[in-house]
Coordinates of N, CA and C in Angstrom, one line a residue:
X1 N 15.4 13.4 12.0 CA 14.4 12.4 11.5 C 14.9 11.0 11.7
X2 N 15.9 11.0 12.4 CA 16.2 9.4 12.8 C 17.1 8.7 11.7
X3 N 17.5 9.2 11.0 CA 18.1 8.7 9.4 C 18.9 7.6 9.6
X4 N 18.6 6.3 9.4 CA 19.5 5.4 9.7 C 20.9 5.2 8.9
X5 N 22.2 5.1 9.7 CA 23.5 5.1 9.1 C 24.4 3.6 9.8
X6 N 25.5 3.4 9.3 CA 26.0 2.5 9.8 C 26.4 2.5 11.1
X7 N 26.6 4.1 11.5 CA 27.0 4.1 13.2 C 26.0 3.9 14.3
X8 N 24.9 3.8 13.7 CA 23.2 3.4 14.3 C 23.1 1.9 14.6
X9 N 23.6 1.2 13.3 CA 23.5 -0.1 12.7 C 24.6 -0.9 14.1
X10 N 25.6 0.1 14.2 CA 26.3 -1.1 15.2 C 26.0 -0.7 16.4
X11 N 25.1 0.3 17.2 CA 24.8 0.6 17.9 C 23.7 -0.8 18.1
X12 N 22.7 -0.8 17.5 CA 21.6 -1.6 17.6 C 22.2 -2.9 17.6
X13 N 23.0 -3.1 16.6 CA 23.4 -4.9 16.9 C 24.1 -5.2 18.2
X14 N 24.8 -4.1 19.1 CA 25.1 -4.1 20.5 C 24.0 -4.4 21.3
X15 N 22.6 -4.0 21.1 CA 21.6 -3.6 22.0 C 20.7 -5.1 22.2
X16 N 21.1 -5.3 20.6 CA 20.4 -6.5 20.3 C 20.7 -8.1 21.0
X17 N 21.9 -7.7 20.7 CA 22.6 -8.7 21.7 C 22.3 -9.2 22.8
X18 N 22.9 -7.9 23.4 CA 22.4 -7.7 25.0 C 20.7 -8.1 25.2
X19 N 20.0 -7.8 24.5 CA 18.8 -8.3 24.8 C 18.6 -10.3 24.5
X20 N 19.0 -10.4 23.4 CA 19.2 -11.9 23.1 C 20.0 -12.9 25.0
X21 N 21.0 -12.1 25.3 CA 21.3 -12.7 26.1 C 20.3 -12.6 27.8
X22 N 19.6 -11.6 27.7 CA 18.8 -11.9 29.2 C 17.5 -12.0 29.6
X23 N 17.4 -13.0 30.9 CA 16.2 -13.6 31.2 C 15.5 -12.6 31.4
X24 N 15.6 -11.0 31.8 CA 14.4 -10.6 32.1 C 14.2 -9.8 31.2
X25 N 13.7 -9.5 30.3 CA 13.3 -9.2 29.2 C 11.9 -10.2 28.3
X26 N 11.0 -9.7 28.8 CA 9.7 -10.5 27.9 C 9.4 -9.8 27.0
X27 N 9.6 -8.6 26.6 CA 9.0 -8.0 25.1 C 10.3 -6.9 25.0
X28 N 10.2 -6.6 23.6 CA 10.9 -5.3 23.3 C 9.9 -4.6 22.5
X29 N 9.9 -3.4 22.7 CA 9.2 -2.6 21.9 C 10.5 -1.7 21.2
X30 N 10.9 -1.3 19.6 CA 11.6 -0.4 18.8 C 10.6 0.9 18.9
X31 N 11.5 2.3 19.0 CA 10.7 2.9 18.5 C 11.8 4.3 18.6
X32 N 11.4 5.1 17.8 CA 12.5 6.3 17.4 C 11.9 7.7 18.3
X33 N 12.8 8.3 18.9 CA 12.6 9.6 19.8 C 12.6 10.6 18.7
X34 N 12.1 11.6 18.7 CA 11.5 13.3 17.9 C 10.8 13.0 16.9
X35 N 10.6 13.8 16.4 CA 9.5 14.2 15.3 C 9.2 12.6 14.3
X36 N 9.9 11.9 14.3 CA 9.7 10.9 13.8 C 10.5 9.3 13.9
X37 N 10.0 8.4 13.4 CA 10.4 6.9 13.9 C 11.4 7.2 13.2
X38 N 11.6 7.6 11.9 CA 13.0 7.5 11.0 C 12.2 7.6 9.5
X39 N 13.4 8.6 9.3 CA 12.9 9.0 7.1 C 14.0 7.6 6.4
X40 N 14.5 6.9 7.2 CA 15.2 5.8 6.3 C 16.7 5.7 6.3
X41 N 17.1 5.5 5.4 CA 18.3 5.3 5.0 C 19.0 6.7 4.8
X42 N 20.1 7.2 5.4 CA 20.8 8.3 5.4 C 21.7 8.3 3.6
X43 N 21.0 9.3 3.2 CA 21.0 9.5 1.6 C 22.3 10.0 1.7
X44 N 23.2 10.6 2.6 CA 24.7 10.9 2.6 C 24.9 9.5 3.1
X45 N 24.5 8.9 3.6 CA 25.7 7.3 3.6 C 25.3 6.6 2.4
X46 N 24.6 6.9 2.0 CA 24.4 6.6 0.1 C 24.9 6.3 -0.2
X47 N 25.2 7.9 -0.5 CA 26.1 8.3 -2.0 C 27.8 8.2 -1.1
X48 N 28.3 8.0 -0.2 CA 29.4 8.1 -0.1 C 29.5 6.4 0.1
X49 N 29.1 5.6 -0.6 CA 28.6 4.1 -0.9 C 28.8 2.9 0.8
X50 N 27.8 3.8 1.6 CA 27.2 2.8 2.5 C 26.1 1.9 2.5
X51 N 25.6 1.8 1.2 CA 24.5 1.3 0.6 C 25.4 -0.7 0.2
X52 N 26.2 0.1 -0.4 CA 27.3 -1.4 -1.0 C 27.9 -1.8 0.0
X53 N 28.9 -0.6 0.3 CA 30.0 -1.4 1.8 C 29.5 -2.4 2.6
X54 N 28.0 -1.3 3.3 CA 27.8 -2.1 4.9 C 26.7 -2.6 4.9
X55 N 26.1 -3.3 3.5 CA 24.8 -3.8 3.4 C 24.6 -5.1 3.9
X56 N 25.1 -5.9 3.7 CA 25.5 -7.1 4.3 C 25.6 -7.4 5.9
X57 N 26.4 -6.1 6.4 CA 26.6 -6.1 7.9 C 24.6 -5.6 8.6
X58 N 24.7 -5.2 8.2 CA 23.5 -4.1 8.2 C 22.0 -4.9 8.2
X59 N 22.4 -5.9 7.1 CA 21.0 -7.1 6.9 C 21.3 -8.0 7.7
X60 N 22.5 -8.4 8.5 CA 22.6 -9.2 9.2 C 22.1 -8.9 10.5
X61 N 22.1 -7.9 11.2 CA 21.7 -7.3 12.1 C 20.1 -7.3 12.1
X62 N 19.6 -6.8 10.9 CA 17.9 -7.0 11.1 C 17.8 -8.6 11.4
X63 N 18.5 -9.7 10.7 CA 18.3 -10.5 10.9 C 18.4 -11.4 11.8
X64 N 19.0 -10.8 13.3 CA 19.3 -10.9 14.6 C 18.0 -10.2 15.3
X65 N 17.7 -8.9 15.0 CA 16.6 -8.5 15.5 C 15.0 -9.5 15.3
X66 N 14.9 -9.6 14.1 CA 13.7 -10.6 13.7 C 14.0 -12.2 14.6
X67 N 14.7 -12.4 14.7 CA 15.3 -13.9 15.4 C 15.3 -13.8 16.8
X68 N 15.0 -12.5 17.9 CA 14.8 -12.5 19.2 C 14.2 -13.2 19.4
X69 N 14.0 -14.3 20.3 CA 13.2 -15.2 20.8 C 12.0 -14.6 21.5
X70 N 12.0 -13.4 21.6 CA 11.1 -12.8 22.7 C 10.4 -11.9 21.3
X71 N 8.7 -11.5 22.2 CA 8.4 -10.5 20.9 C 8.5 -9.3 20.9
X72 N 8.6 -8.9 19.8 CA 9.1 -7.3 19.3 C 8.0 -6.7 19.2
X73 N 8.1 -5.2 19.2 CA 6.8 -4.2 18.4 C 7.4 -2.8 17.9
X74 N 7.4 -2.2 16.6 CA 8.0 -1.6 16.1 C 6.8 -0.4 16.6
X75 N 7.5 0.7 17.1 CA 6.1 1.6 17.7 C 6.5 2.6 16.8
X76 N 5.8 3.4 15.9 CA 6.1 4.0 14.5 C 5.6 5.2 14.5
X77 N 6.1 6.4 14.8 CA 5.4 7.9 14.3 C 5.4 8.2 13.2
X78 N 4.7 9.0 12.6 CA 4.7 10.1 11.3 C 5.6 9.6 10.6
X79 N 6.6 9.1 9.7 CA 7.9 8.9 9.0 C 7.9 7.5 9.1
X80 N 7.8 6.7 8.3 CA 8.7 5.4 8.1 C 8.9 4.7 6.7
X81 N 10.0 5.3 6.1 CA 10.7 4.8 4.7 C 11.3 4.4 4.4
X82 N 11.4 3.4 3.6 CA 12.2 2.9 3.2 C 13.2 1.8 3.9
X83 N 14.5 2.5 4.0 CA 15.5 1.4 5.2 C 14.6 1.3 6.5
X84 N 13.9 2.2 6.9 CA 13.5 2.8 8.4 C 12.3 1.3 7.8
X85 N 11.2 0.9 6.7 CA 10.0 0.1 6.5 C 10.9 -0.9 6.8
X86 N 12.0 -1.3 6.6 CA 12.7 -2.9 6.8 C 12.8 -3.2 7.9
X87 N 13.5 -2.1 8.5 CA 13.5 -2.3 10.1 C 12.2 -2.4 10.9
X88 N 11.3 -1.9 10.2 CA 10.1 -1.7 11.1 C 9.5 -3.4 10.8
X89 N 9.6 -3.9 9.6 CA 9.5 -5.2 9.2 C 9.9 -6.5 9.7
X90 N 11.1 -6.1 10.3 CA 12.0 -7.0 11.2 C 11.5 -7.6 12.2
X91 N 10.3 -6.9 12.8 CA 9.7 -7.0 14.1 C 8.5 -7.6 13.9
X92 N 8.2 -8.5 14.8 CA 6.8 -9.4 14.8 C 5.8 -7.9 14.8
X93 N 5.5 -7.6 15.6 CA 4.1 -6.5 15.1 C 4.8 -5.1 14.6
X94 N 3.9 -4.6 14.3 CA 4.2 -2.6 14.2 C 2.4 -2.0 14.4
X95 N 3.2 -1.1 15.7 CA 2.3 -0.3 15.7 C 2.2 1.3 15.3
X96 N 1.4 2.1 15.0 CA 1.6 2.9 14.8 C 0.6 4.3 15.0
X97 N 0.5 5.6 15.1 CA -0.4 6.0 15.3 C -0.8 6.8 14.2
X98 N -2.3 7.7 14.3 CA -2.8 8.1 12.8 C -2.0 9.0 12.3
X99 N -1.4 9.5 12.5 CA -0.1 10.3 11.8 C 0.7 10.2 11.0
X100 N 0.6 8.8 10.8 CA 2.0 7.8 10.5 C 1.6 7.4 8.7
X101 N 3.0 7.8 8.1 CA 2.7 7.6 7.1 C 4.1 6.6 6.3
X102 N 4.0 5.2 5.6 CA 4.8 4.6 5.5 C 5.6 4.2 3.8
X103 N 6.4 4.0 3.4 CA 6.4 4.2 1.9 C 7.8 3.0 1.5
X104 N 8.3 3.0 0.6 CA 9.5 1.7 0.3 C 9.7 3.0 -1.2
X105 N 10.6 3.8 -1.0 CA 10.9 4.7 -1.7 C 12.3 4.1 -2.7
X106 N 13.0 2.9 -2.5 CA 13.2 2.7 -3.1 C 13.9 3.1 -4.5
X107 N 13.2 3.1 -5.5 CA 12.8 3.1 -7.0 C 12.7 4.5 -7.4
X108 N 12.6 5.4 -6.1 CA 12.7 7.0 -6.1 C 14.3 7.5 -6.4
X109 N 15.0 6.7 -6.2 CA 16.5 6.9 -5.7 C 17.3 6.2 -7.1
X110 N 16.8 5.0 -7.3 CA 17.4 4.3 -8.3 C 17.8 3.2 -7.7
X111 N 17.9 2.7 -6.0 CA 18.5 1.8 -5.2 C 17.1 0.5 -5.5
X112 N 17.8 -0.4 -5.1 CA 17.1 -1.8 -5.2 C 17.2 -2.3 -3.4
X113 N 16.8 -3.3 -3.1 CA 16.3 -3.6 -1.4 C 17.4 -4.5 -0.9
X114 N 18.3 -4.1 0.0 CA 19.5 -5.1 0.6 C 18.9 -5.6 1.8
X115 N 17.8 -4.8 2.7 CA 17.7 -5.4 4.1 C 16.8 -6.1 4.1
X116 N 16.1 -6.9 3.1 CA 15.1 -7.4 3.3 C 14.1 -7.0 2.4
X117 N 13.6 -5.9 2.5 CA 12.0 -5.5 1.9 C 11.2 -6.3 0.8
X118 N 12.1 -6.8 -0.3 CA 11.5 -7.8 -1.0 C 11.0 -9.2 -0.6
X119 N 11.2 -9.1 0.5 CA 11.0 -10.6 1.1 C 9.9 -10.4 2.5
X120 N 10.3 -9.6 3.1 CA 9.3 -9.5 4.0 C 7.8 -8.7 3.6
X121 N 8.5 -7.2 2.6 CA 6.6 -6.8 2.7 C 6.0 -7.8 1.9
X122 N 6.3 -8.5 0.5 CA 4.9 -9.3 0.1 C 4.4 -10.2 1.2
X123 N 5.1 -10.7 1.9 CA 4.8 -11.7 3.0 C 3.6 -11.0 4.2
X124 N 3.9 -9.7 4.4 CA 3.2 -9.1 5.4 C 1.7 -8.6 4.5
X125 N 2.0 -8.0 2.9 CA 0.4 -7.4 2.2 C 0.1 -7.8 0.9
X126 N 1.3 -9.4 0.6 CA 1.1 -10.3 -0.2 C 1.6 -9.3 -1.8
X127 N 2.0 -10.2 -2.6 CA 3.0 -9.9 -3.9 C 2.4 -8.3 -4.3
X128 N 1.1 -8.3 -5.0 CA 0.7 -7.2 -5.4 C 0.9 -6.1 -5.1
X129 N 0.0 -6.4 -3.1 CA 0.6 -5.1 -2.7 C 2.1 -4.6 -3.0
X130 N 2.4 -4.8 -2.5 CA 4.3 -5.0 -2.2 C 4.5 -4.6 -3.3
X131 N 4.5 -5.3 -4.9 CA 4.7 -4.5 -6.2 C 4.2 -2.9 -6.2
X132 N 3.2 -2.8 -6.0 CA 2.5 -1.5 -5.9 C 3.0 -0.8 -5.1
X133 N 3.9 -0.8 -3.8 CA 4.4 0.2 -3.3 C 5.7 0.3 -3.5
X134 N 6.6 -0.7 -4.1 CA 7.6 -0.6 -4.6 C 7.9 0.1 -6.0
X135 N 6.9 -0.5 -6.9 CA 6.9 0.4 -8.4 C 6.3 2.0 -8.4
X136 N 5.7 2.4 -7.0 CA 4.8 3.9 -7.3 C 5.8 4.9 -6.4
X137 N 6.2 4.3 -5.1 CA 6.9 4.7 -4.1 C 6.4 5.6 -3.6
X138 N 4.6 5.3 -3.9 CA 3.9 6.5 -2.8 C 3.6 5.7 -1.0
X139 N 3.3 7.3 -0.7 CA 3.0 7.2 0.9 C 1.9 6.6 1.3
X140 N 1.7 5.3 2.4 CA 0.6 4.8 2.4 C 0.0 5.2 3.9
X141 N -1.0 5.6 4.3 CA -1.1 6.4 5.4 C -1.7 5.6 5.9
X142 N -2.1 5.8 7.6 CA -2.0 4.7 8.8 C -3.0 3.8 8.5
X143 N -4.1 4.3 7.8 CA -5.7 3.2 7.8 C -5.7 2.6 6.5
X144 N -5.0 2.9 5.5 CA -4.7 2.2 4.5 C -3.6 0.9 4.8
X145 N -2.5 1.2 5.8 CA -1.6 0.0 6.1 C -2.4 -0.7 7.2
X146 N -3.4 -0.7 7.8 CA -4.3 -1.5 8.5 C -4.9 -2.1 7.7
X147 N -5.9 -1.7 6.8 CA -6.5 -2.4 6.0 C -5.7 -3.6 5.3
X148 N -4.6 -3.2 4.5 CA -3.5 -4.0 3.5 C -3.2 -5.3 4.8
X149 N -2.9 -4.9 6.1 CA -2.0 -5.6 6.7 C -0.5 -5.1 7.0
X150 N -0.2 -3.8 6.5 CA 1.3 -3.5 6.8 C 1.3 -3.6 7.7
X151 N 0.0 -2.8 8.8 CA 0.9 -2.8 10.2 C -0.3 -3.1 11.4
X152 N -0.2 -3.5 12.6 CA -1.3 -4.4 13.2 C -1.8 -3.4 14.0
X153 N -2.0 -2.3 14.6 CA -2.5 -1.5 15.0 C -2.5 0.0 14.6
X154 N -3.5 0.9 15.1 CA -3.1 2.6 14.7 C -4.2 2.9 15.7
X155 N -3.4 4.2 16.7 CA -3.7 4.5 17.8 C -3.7 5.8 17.9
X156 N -4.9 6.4 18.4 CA -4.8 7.8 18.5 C -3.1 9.1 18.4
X157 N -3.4 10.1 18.1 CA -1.9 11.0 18.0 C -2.0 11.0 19.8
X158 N -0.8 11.2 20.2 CA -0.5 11.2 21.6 C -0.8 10.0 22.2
X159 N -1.2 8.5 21.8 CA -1.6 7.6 22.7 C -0.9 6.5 22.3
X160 N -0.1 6.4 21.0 CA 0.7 5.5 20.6 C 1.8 4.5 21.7
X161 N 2.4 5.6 22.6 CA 3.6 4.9 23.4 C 3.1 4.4 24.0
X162 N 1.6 4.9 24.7 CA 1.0 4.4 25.8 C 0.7 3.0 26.0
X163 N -0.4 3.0 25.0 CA -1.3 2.1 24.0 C -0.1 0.8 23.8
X164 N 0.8 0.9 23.1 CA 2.0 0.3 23.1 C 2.5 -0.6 24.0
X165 N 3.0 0.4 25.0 CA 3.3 -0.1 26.7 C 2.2 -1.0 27.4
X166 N 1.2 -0.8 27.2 CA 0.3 -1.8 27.2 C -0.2 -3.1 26.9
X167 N 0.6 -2.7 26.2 CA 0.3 -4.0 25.2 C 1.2 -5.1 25.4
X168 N 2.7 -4.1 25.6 CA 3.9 -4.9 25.9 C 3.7 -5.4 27.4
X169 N 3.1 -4.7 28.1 CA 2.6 -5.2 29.4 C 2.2 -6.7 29.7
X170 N 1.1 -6.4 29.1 CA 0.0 -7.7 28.7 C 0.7 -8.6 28.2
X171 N 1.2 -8.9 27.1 CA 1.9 -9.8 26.4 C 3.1 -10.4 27.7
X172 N 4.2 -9.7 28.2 CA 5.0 -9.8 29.0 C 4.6 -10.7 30.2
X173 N 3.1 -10.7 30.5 CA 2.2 -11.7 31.9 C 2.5 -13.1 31.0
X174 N 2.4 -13.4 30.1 CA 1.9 -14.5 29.7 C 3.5 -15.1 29.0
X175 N 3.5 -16.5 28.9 CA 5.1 -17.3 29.3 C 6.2 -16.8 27.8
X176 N 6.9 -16.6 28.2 CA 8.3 -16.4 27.3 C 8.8 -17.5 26.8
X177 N 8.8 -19.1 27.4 CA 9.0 -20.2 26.8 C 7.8 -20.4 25.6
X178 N 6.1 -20.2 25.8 CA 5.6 -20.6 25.0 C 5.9 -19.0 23.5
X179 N 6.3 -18.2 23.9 CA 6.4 -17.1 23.1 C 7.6 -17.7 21.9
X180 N 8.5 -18.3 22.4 CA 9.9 -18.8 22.1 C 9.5 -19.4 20.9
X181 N 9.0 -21.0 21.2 CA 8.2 -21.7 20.6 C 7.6 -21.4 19.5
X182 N 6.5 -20.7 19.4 CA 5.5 -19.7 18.7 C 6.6 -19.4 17.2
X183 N 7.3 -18.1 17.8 CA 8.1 -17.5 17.5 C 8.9 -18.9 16.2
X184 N 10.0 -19.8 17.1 CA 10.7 -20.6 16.5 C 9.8 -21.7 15.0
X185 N 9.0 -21.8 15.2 CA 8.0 -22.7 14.5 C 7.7 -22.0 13.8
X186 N 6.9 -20.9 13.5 CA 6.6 -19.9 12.5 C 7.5 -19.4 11.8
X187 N 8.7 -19.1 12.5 CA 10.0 -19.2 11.4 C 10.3 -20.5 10.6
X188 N 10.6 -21.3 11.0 CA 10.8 -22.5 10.6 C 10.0 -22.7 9.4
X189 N 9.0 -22.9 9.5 CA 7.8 -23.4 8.6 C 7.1 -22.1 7.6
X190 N 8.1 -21.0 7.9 CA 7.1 -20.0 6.6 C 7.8 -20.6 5.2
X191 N 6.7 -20.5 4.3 CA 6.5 -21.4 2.9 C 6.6 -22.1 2.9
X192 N 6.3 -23.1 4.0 CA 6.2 -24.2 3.6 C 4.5 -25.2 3.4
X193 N 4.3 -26.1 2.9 CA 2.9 -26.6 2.8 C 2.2 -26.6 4.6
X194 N 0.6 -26.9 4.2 CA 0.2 -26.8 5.7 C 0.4 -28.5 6.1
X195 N 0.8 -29.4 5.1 CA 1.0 -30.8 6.0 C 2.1 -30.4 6.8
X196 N 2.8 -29.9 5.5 CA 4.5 -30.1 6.0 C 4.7 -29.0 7.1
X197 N 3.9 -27.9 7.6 CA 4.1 -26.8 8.5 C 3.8 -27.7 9.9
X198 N 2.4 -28.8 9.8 CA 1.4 -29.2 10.6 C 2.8 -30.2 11.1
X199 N 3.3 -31.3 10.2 CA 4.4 -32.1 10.6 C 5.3 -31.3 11.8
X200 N 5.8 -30.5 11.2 CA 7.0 -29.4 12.1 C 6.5 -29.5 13.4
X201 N 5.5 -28.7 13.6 CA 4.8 -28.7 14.6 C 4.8 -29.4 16.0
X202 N 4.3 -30.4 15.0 CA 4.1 -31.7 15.6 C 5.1 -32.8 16.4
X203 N 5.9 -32.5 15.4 CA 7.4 -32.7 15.8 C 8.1 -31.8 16.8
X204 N 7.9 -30.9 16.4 CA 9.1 -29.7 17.5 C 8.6 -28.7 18.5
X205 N 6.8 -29.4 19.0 CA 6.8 -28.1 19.8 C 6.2 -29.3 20.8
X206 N 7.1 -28.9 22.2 CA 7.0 -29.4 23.7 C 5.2 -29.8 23.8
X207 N 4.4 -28.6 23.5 CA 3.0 -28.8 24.1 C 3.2 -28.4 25.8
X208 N 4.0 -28.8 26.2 CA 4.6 -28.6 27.7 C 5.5 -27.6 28.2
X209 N 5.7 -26.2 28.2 CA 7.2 -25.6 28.5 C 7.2 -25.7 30.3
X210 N 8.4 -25.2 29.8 CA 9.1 -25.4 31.2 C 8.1 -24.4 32.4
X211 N 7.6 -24.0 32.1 CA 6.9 -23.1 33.4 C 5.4 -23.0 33.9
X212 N 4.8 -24.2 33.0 CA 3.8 -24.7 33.0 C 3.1 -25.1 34.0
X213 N 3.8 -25.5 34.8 CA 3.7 -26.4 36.4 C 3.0 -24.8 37.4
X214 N 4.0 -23.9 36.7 CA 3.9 -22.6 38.1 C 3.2 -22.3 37.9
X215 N 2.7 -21.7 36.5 CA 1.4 -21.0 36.3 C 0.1 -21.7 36.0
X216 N 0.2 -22.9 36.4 CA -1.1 -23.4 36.7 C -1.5 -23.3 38.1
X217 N -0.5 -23.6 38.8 CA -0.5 -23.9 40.1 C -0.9 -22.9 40.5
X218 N -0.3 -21.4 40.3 CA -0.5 -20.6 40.8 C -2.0 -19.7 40.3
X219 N -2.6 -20.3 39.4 CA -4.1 -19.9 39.1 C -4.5 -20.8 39.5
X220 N -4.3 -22.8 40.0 CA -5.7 -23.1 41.1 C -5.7 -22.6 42.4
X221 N -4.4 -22.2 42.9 CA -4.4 -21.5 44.1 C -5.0 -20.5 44.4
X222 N -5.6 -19.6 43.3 CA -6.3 -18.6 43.6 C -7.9 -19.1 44.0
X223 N -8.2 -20.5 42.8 CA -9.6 -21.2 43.4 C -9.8 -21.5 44.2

């Protein structure tokens, strides 16, 4: 079930890297091979206190993943709890298909949230929600996390990766400087007021990127 451990954790922060560092890369898509995206946090690195040790290493790493300049999509089957909801959190979208069922289990264990979760899901289905699936630690299934806003698409069984790749497709035609941009400002300015966001803005975004010249040129040249 994909159970995430620390030996995963430095796998990914290698991967991450490597992606941080190269031009050809316009989207990444996350997504877990067999029966499921991931049941979470490996409950034997628990209790043998991987929870405490490598929590810090572990949140720093999502916090490299969410910081990619380029956009992410967390592509999600059947399973995503808990450690596995942070990670999937990390990433500008998540997709997922109708099978998929998501939870912040948490409070089932007695454990409290190191990678984030308290900060990102109210942000993604606002305080309430986020209380509610933290205090009940029930499973919220694919059309229920559409509605809330947990996660931005749900795609037929079998059509997820597809549907996905598609998407990553699409997204990937259109510029990686203005993606950057996007990306960098919306970090910058979450909580903050809409003058003080509109200021930022205003101030720190080109209006112009660098590749602007080509892909105009090369759509009047088609006229």
């Amino acid at each position: 079930m994909n159970a995430l451990n620390h030996a995963l954790f430095m796998e990914l922060e290698t991967a991450i890297a490597d992606l941080g560092k190269r031009d050809d890369v316009a989207c990444v898509i996350l997504c877990g091979e067999g029966k499921a995206f991931s049941s979470g946090h490996d409950l034997r690195d628990i209790e043998a206190g991987g929870e405490t040790e490598h929590s810090q290493y572990e949140a720093t790493v999502l916090e490299a993943l969410a910081s990619l300049s380029v956009p992410t999509i967390a592509q999600v089957h059947k399973y995503c709890f808990t450690g596995a909801l942070e990670l999937a959190l990390a990433c500008d979208l998540i997709f997922v298909d109708e099978a998929t069922v998501l939870a912040d289990t948490h409070s089932q264990w007695g454990l409290s949230p190191v990678w984030g979760m308290t900060q990102r899901l109210p942000r993604r289905v606002g305080a309430a929600r986020a209380k509610d699936m933290m205090f009940s630690a029930r499973r919220v299934g694919a059309e229920e996390a559409l509605r809330i806003g947990l996660v931005d698409r749900v795609f037929a069984a079998g059509e997820l990766a597809s549907q996905t790749r598609d998407y990553a497709l699409a997204v990937a035609k259109n510029s990686r400087h203005s993606h950057h941009v996007c990306k960098s400002i919306i970090e910058a300015t979450d909580g903050l007021r809409l003058h003080e966001g509109l200021d930022y803005e205003y101030t720190n975004s080109p209006g112009v990127c660098s590749d602007m010249q080509a892909r105009v040129a090369a759509f009047t040249s088609k006229s």
